[in-house]
CSV table of C-alpha atoms and ligand atoms in Angstrom, one decimal:
chain,number,residue,atom,x,y,z
A,1,MET,CA,-21.0,-11.3,3.5
A,2,PRO,CA,-18.1,-10.1,1.3
A,3,MET,CA,-14.8,-11.9,1.9
A,4,ARG,CA,-11.8,-10.1,3.2
A,5,ILE,CA,-8.2,-11.4,3.0
A,6,ASP,CA,-5.7,-10.4,5.6
A,7,PRO,CA,-2.1,-10.7,4.4
A,8,TRP,CA,-0.9,-10.8,8.0
A,9,GLY,CA,-3.5,-13.2,9.4
A,10,GLU,CA,-3.4,-17.0,10.0
A,11,ALA,CA,-6.8,-17.9,8.6
A,12,ILE,CA,-7.6,-18.1,4.9
A,13,SER,CA,-10.6,-19.6,3.1
A,14,ARG,CA,-10.0,-22.9,1.3
A,15,ASP,CA,-12.8,-21.9,-1.0
A,16,TYR,CA,-10.6,-20.9,-3.9
A,17,ALA,CA,-13.5,-20.8,-6.4
A,18,ARG,CA,-15.3,-18.2,-4.3
A,19,LEU,CA,-12.1,-16.2,-3.7
A,20,MET,CA,-11.4,-16.2,-7.5
A,21,GLU,CA,-14.9,-15.0,-8.3
A,22,GLU,CA,-15.1,-12.4,-5.5
A,23,PHE,CA,-11.7,-10.9,-6.4
A,24,GLY,CA,-11.7,-11.3,-10.2
A,25,ILE,CA,-8.8,-13.8,-10.3
A,26,SER,CA,-8.7,-15.8,-13.6
A,27,SER,CA,-8.3,-19.6,-13.7
A,28,PHE,CA,-4.8,-20.8,-14.5
A,29,ASP,CA,-6.4,-23.6,-16.6
A,30,ASP,CA,-6.8,-21.1,-19.4
A,31,LEU,CA,-3.0,-20.7,-19.8
A,32,ALA,CA,-1.5,-23.9,-18.3
A,33,ASP,CA,-1.1,-25.5,-21.8
A,34,GLN,CA,1.0,-22.5,-23.0
A,35,VAL,CA,3.5,-22.7,-20.2
A,36,PRO,CA,6.8,-24.0,-21.6
A,37,ASP,CA,8.5,-26.7,-19.5
A,38,PRO,CA,5.7,-26.6,-16.9
A,39,SER,CA,6.8,-27.3,-13.3
A,40,HIS,CA,5.0,-29.7,-11.0
A,41,LEU,CA,3.3,-26.7,-9.5
A,42,VAL,CA,1.6,-26.0,-12.8
A,43,ARG,CA,1.0,-29.7,-13.8
A,44,ARG,CA,-0.6,-30.4,-10.4
A,45,LYS,CA,-2.7,-27.2,-10.4
A,46,ILE,CA,-1.1,-25.9,-7.2
A,47,ILE,CA,-0.8,-22.7,-9.1
A,48,PHE,CA,-4.5,-22.2,-9.7
A,49,GLY,CA,-5.1,-18.5,-10.7
A,50,HIS,CA,-3.6,-15.5,-12.3
A,51,ARG,CA,-4.0,-11.9,-13.3
A,52,ASP,CA,-2.7,-11.0,-16.8
A,53,PHE,CA,-0.1,-13.8,-16.8
A,54,GLY,CA,-0.5,-14.0,-20.6
A,55,ARG,CA,1.7,-11.0,-21.1
A,56,VAL,CA,4.5,-12.6,-19.1
A,57,LEU,CA,4.2,-15.8,-21.1
A,58,LYS,CA,4.5,-13.8,-24.3
A,59,ALA,CA,7.7,-12.1,-23.0
A,60,ILE,CA,9.1,-15.6,-22.2
A,61,GLU,CA,8.2,-16.9,-25.7
A,62,LYS,CA,9.7,-13.9,-27.5
A,63,GLY,CA,12.8,-13.7,-25.2
A,64,ASN,CA,11.8,-10.2,-24.1
A,65,SER,CA,12.8,-8.7,-20.8
A,66,PHE,CA,10.4,-9.3,-17.8
A,67,VAL,CA,10.6,-9.1,-14.1
A,68,THR,CA,9.7,-11.6,-11.4
A,69,MET,CA,9.4,-9.8,-8.0
A,70,THR,CA,8.9,-11.4,-4.6
A,71,GLY,CA,9.5,-10.5,-1.0
A,72,LEU,CA,10.4,-12.5,2.0
A,73,MET,CA,9.3,-11.5,5.5
A,74,PRO,CA,12.0,-12.4,8.0
A,75,SER,CA,9.9,-13.0,11.1
A,76,GLY,CA,10.2,-16.7,11.8
A,77,ARG,CA,11.7,-19.9,10.6
A,78,MET,CA,11.4,-20.9,6.9
A,79,HIS,CA,9.1,-23.9,6.3
A,80,LEU,CA,7.9,-26.0,3.4
A,81,GLY,CA,5.0,-23.5,2.7
A,82,HIS,CA,7.6,-20.8,2.0
A,83,LYS,CA,9.5,-23.1,-0.4
A,84,LEU,CA,6.7,-22.9,-2.9
A,85,VAL,CA,7.7,-19.4,-3.9
A,86,VAL,CA,11.4,-20.4,-4.2
A,87,ASP,CA,10.5,-23.3,-6.5
A,88,GLN,CA,8.8,-20.7,-8.7
A,89,LEU,CA,11.7,-18.3,-8.6
A,90,ILE,CA,14.1,-21.1,-9.7
A,91,TRP,CA,11.8,-21.8,-12.7
A,92,TYR,CA,11.6,-18.1,-13.6
A,93,GLN,CA,15.4,-17.8,-13.3
A,94,LYS,CA,15.8,-20.6,-15.8
A,95,HIS,CA,13.4,-18.8,-18.1
A,96,GLY,CA,15.2,-15.5,-18.3
A,97,ALA,CA,13.5,-13.4,-15.6
A,98,ASP,CA,15.1,-10.4,-14.1
A,99,ILE,CA,14.5,-11.4,-10.5
A,100,PHE,CA,14.0,-8.8,-7.7
A,101,LEU,CA,14.1,-10.3,-4.2
A,102,CYS,CA,13.1,-8.0,-1.4
A,103,VAL,CA,13.9,-8.7,2.2
A,104,ALA,CA,10.8,-7.2,3.8
A,105,ASP,CA,12.5,-6.2,7.0
A,106,LEU,CA,10.3,-3.1,7.4
A,107,GLU,CA,7.2,-5.3,7.2
A,108,ALA,CA,8.5,-7.7,9.9
A,109,HIS,CA,9.5,-4.6,12.0
A,110,THR,CA,6.1,-2.9,11.7
A,111,THR,CA,3.8,-5.9,11.8
A,112,ARG,CA,5.8,-8.4,14.0
A,113,LYS,CA,7.5,-5.9,16.3
A,114,LEU,CA,11.0,-7.2,15.7
A,115,THR,CA,14.1,-4.9,15.6
A,116,LEU,CA,15.8,-4.4,12.2
A,117,GLU,CA,18.9,-6.2,13.6
A,118,GLN,CA,16.8,-9.2,14.5
A,119,THR,CA,15.1,-9.3,11.1
A,120,ARG,CA,18.5,-9.1,9.3
A,121,LYS,CA,19.8,-12.1,11.3
A,122,ILE,CA,16.6,-14.1,10.5
A,123,ALA,CA,16.7,-13.1,6.9
A,124,ILE,CA,20.2,-14.3,6.4
A,125,GLU,CA,20.2,-17.5,8.5
A,126,GLU,CA,16.7,-18.7,7.8
A,127,TYR,CA,15.8,-17.4,4.3
A,128,LEU,CA,18.7,-16.4,2.1
A,129,VAL,CA,20.8,-19.4,2.9
A,130,ASN,CA,17.8,-21.7,2.3
A,131,PHE,CA,16.9,-19.9,-0.9
A,132,GLN,CA,20.5,-20.4,-2.2
A,133,ALA,CA,20.6,-24.0,-1.0
A,134,LEU,CA,17.4,-24.8,-2.7
A,135,GLY,CA,18.9,-23.8,-6.1
A,136,LEU,CA,18.1,-20.1,-6.6
A,137,ASP,CA,21.3,-18.3,-7.6
A,138,LEU,CA,21.2,-15.2,-5.4
A,139,ARG,CA,24.2,-13.8,-7.2
A,140,LYS,CA,22.0,-13.3,-10.3
A,141,CYS,CA,19.1,-11.7,-8.4
A,142,ASN,CA,18.5,-8.0,-7.5
A,143,LEU,CA,18.6,-8.7,-3.8
A,144,TYR,CA,17.9,-5.8,-1.4
A,145,PHE,CA,16.7,-5.0,2.1
A,146,GLN,CA,13.6,-2.8,2.1
A,147,SER,CA,15.0,-0.6,4.9
A,148,GLN,CA,18.0,0.2,2.8
A,149,SER,CA,16.4,1.1,-0.5
A,150,ASP,CA,16.1,4.8,-1.1
A,151,ALA,CA,14.4,4.2,-4.5
A,152,VAL,CA,11.6,2.1,-2.9
A,153,ARG,CA,11.1,4.6,0.0
A,154,ASN,CA,11.0,7.6,-2.3
A,155,LEU,CA,8.6,6.0,-4.8
A,156,ALA,CA,6.4,4.9,-1.9
A,157,PHE,CA,6.0,8.5,-0.8
A,158,THR,CA,5.0,9.5,-4.4
A,159,LEU,CA,2.6,6.6,-4.8
A,160,GLY,CA,1.1,7.4,-1.4
A,161,THR,CA,-0.2,10.7,-2.7
A,162,LYS,CA,-2.9,8.7,-4.4
A,163,ILE,CA,-3.8,6.4,-1.6
A,164,ASN,CA,-6.1,7.3,1.2
A,165,TYR,CA,-7.4,5.9,4.4
A,166,SER,CA,-10.8,4.8,2.9
A,167,MET,CA,-8.9,2.7,0.3
A,168,LEU,CA,-6.8,1.0,2.9
A,169,LYS,CA,-9.7,0.4,5.2
A,170,ALA,CA,-11.7,-1.2,2.3
A,171,ILE,CA,-8.8,-3.5,1.2
A,172,TYR,CA,-7.1,-4.3,4.5
A,173,GLY,CA,-9.8,-3.6,7.1
A,174,PHE,CA,-7.6,-1.2,9.0
A,175,GLY,CA,-9.3,0.5,11.9
A,176,GLY,CA,-8.8,2.9,14.8
A,177,THR,CA,-6.1,0.8,16.5
A,178,THR,CA,-3.9,0.2,13.4
A,179,SER,CA,-0.5,1.9,13.9
A,180,ALA,CA,0.6,4.6,11.5
A,181,SER,CA,3.6,2.5,10.4
A,182,HIS,CA,1.4,-0.5,9.7
A,183,MET,CA,-1.0,1.7,7.8
A,184,PHE,CA,1.9,3.1,5.6
A,185,TYR,CA,3.3,-0.3,5.0
A,186,PRO,CA,1.1,-1.3,2.0
A,187,THR,CA,2.5,1.8,0.2
A,188,ILE,CA,6.0,0.4,0.7
A,189,ASP,CA,4.9,-3.0,-0.5
A,190,ILE,CA,3.4,-1.7,-3.8
A,191,SER,CA,6.5,0.4,-4.3
A,192,ASP,CA,8.6,-2.9,-4.0
A,193,ILE,CA,6.3,-4.3,-6.7
A,194,LEU,CA,6.5,-1.3,-9.1
A,195,HIS,CA,10.0,0.0,-8.7
A,196,PRO,CA,11.6,-2.6,-11.0
A,197,GLN,CA,9.8,-0.6,-13.8
A,198,LEU,CA,11.5,2.7,-13.0
A,199,LYS,CA,13.9,3.8,-15.7
A,200,GLU,CA,17.0,3.2,-13.5
A,201,PHE,CA,15.9,-0.5,-12.9
A,202,GLY,CA,15.1,-1.5,-16.5
A,203,GLY,CA,12.0,0.6,-17.3
A,204,PRO,CA,8.4,-0.4,-17.9
A,205,ARG,CA,7.9,-4.1,-18.8
A,206,PRO,CA,5.8,-7.1,-17.9
A,207,SER,CA,6.3,-8.3,-14.3
A,208,VAL,CA,4.9,-11.2,-12.3
A,209,ILE,CA,4.5,-11.6,-8.6
A,210,PRO,CA,4.0,-15.2,-7.6
A,211,VAL,CA,2.0,-15.3,-4.3
A,212,GLY,CA,-0.3,-17.3,-2.1
A,213,VAL,CA,-3.8,-16.0,-2.4
A,214,ASP,CA,-3.4,-14.3,1.1
A,215,GLN,CA,-1.2,-11.7,-0.5
A,216,ASP,CA,-3.8,-10.6,-3.1
A,217,PRO,CA,-4.7,-7.4,-1.4
A,218,HIS,CA,-1.2,-6.0,-2.1
A,219,LEU,CA,-1.6,-6.9,-5.8
A,220,ARG,CA,-5.0,-5.3,-6.1
A,221,LEU,CA,-3.6,-2.1,-4.6
A,222,ALA,CA,-0.5,-2.2,-6.8
A,223,ARG,CA,-2.5,-2.6,-10.0
A,224,ASP,CA,-4.9,0.2,-9.1
A,225,ILE,CA,-2.0,2.5,-8.3
A,226,ALA,CA,0.0,1.5,-11.4
A,227,ALA,CA,-3.1,2.6,-13.5
A,228,ARG,CA,-3.3,5.9,-11.6
A,229,PHE,CA,0.4,6.7,-12.3
A,230,LYS,CA,0.4,5.4,-15.8
A,231,ASP,CA,1.0,8.9,-17.3
A,232,ASP,CA,3.9,9.6,-15.0
A,233,TYR,CA,5.8,6.3,-15.1
A,234,LYS,CA,4.2,4.2,-18.0
A,235,PHE,CA,3.9,1.3,-15.6
A,236,VAL,CA,2.7,-2.0,-17.1
A,237,ALA,CA,0.1,-3.4,-14.6
A,238,PRO,CA,1.9,-6.1,-12.6
A,239,SER,CA,0.7,-9.7,-13.3
A,240,SER,CA,0.3,-12.2,-10.6
A,241,THR,CA,-0.1,-15.9,-10.1
A,242,TYR,CA,-1.7,-17.6,-7.1
A,243,HIS,CA,-0.8,-20.9,-5.5
A,244,ARG,CA,-2.7,-22.9,-2.9
A,245,LEU,CA,-1.3,-22.5,0.6
A,246,MET,CA,0.1,-25.6,2.3
A,247,TRP,CA,-2.0,-26.9,5.2
A,248,GLY,CA,-0.5,-27.2,8.7
A,249,LEU,CA,0.4,-30.7,9.7
A,250,ASP,CA,-2.7,-30.7,12.0
A,251,GLY,CA,-4.8,-30.1,8.9
A,252,GLY,CA,-5.2,-26.4,9.7
A,253,ASP,CA,-5.6,-23.9,6.9
A,254,LYS,CA,-2.0,-22.6,6.6
A,255,MET,CA,1.4,-23.9,7.6
A,256,SER,CA,2.8,-21.3,9.9
A,257,SER,CA,6.0,-20.7,11.8
A,258,SER,CA,4.1,-19.4,14.8
A,259,LYS,CA,2.8,-23.0,15.3
A,260,PRO,CA,6.1,-24.9,15.0
A,261,GLU,CA,4.6,-28.3,15.8
A,262,THR,CA,2.5,-28.0,12.6
A,263,ALA,CA,5.2,-27.0,10.2
A,264,ILE,CA,8.2,-28.7,8.7
A,265,PHE,CA,11.1,-26.2,8.8
A,266,LEU,CA,13.9,-26.3,6.2
A,267,THR,CA,16.4,-26.7,9.1
A,268,ASP,CA,14.5,-29.4,10.9
A,269,THR,CA,16.5,-32.5,11.7
A,270,PRO,CA,15.3,-35.9,10.4
A,271,LYS,CA,14.4,-36.7,14.1
A,272,ASP,CA,12.3,-33.5,14.3
A,273,ALA,CA,10.5,-34.5,11.1
A,274,GLU,CA,9.9,-38.0,12.4
A,275,LEU,CA,8.1,-36.8,15.5
A,276,LYS,CA,6.0,-34.3,13.5
A,277,ILE,CA,5.0,-36.8,10.8
A,278,LYS,CA,4.0,-39.3,13.4
A,279,ASP,CA,1.2,-36.9,14.6
A,280,ALA,CA,0.3,-35.5,11.2
A,281,PHE,CA,-3.4,-35.4,10.1
A,282,THR,CA,-4.3,-37.9,7.3
A,283,GLY,CA,-7.4,-38.7,5.2
A,284,GLY,CA,-7.3,-42.2,6.5
A,285,GLN,CA,-10.0,-44.3,8.2
A,286,PRO,CA,-10.0,-44.8,12.0
A,287,THR,CA,-8.8,-48.4,11.8
A,288,ALA,CA,-6.6,-50.4,9.4
A,289,SER,CA,-9.5,-52.8,8.6
A,290,GLU,CA,-11.8,-49.9,7.7
A,291,GLN,CA,-9.1,-48.3,5.6
A,292,ARG,CA,-8.7,-51.6,3.6
A,293,GLU,CA,-12.4,-51.8,3.2
A,294,LEU,CA,-13.4,-48.2,2.5
A,295,GLY,CA,-10.1,-46.7,1.3
A,296,GLY,CA,-8.7,-43.3,2.3
A,297,ASP,CA,-9.3,-39.7,1.1
A,298,PRO,CA,-6.0,-38.2,-0.3
A,299,SER,CA,-7.8,-34.9,-1.0
A,300,ARG,CA,-7.8,-34.0,2.7
A,301,CYS,CA,-4.5,-35.7,3.7
A,302,VAL,CA,-1.5,-33.7,4.8
A,303,ILE,CA,0.9,-36.5,3.9
A,304,TYR,CA,-0.4,-36.7,0.4
A,305,GLU,CA,-0.3,-33.0,0.1
A,306,MET,CA,3.4,-33.0,1.1
A,307,CYS,CA,4.2,-35.5,-1.6
A,308,VAL,CA,2.2,-33.5,-4.2
A,309,TYR,CA,4.0,-30.2,-3.3
A,310,HIS,CA,7.5,-31.3,-2.5
A,311,LEU,CA,8.4,-34.9,-2.1
A,312,MET,CA,7.3,-36.9,-5.1
A,313,MET,CA,8.3,-35.4,-8.4
A,314,ASP,CA,7.4,-38.4,-10.5
A,315,ASP,CA,3.7,-37.9,-11.6
A,316,THR,CA,3.2,-41.7,-12.2
A,317,GLU,CA,4.4,-42.6,-8.7
A,318,LEU,CA,2.2,-39.9,-7.2
A,319,LEU,CA,-0.8,-41.2,-9.1
A,320,GLN,CA,-0.1,-44.7,-8.0
A,321,MET,CA,0.0,-43.5,-4.3
A,322,ARG,CA,-3.4,-41.7,-4.8
A,323,GLU,CA,-5.1,-44.7,-6.4
A,324,GLU,CA,-3.7,-47.2,-3.8
A,325,CYS,CA,-4.9,-44.9,-1.0
A,326,LYS,CA,-8.4,-44.6,-2.5
A,327,ALA,CA,-8.6,-48.4,-3.1
A,328,GLY,CA,-7.5,-49.2,0.5
A,329,LYS,CA,-4.4,-51.0,-0.8
A,330,ILE,CA,-2.1,-49.0,1.5
A,331,ILE,CA,-2.7,-47.9,5.1
A,332,CYS,CA,-1.6,-44.6,6.6
A,333,GLY,CA,1.3,-46.1,8.6
A,334,GLU,CA,3.0,-47.5,5.5
A,335,CYS,CA,2.3,-44.3,3.6
A,336,LYS,CA,3.7,-42.1,6.4
A,337,LYS,CA,6.9,-44.1,6.4
A,338,LYS,CA,7.3,-43.7,2.7
A,339,ALA,CA,6.8,-39.9,2.9
A,340,LEU,CA,9.1,-39.7,5.9
A,341,ASP,CA,11.9,-41.5,4.1
A,342,LEU,CA,11.6,-39.0,1.3
A,343,LEU,CA,11.4,-36.1,3.7
A,344,LYS,CA,14.5,-37.2,5.7
A,345,LYS,CA,16.5,-37.5,2.5
A,346,PHE,CA,15.4,-34.0,1.4
A,347,LEU,CA,16.3,-32.5,4.8
A,348,SER,CA,19.7,-34.2,5.1
A,349,ASP,CA,20.6,-33.3,1.5
A,350,HIS,CA,19.5,-29.7,2.1
A,351,ALA,CA,21.5,-29.5,5.3
A,352,LYS,CA,24.6,-30.3,3.3
A,353,LYS,CA,23.8,-27.8,0.6
A,354,ARG,CA,23.3,-25.1,3.3
A,355,LYS,CA,27.0,-25.3,4.1
A,356,GLU,CA,28.0,-24.1,0.7
A,357,ALA,CA,25.1,-21.6,0.6
A,358,VAL,CA,26.3,-19.9,3.8
A,359,LYS,CA,29.6,-19.0,2.0
A,360,VAL,CA,27.8,-17.6,-1.0
A,361,VAL,CA,25.4,-15.4,1.1
A,362,GLU,CA,28.3,-14.2,3.3
A,363,LYS,CA,30.3,-13.1,0.2
A,364,LEU,CA,27.2,-11.5,-1.3
A,365,LEU,CA,26.4,-9.3,1.7
A,366,LYS,CA,30.0,-8.5,2.6
B,1,SF4,FE1,-3.0,-40.1,3.3
B,1,SF4,FE2,-1.5,-42.2,2.6
B,1,SF4,FE3,-3.4,-42.4,4.5
B,1,SF4,FE4,-4.1,-42.1,2.0
B,1,SF4,S1,-2.9,-43.9,2.9
B,1,SF4,S2,-5.0,-41.1,3.7
B,1,SF4,S3,-2.5,-40.8,1.2
B,1,SF4,S4,-1.5,-41.2,4.6
């Protein structure tokens, strides 16, 4: 049966090889060696796939203009899974990208039934303040709210002239009960992706959209429509990179704010974190003696994953943790304590940085 990816759903296949084959995503291994100053996300193969990323690398190498575009959907609390995109934006900002950051309030409004006022509050308190506190300089980004951009809306109506119901049904699985606004939403989304290439925003140039593989349907549609409007706008097909999604703390496929007990939120207190880590799923054996005898399996351990993605930036230390786990030299209790200490430090440092970030965001949106 063909695979379908739902950008608004909870479930996503962990079979990345099959996803890549089915949807024509190239392996990032082909390009990883050419990435200057590679981040831990590249070194650790968390970013595993791409479409046409070579042209973005070329722009970086030559010092040419390029765009990094992303959106945030303000519908719940920001968790560590969301942080992956911010880490990439920070890297792109350091490497000269013209960053477009869209607050996808219309998306939250149409797919999560929130009012625009509610989405604005969530966007500011949960996302923008956290983005700034993590190290992205929002003052140097093209930040906009989807509902307030005439350029995005107008382009969406034009792009929509070459999109029909059959295409949307094939890509998103829309059916008889999908609302008209939800059905129109992908047109807005691809307009977000393509509008930085309009003349008034810098013109046609390479662009990259770093996403979890669950967002690939939007990329496929955007690339298809960019080609259909090539004569009108001279769009360069948007490039994309794909990162692995963080698991939930219970070992589920995707960390999600709709299951708060399985997510570490950026505004969790150290006490919250302690309770959640205590119950987190590991790749350990049922008893300490079996663990010492047989070793654990870091490849299916949420604690190890958290260290790989966010907590342990030193590759040697991480490798040591992995080897000690496999050899049964550490047991899960000790390992959880180590990860929890790192997590608590991260959360308390972040809480301090948020205070300064609130002032920056307030000034920016005044
Ligand atoms: Fe995971 Fe650590 Fe247990 Fe290994 S020892 S399974 S890395 S918690």
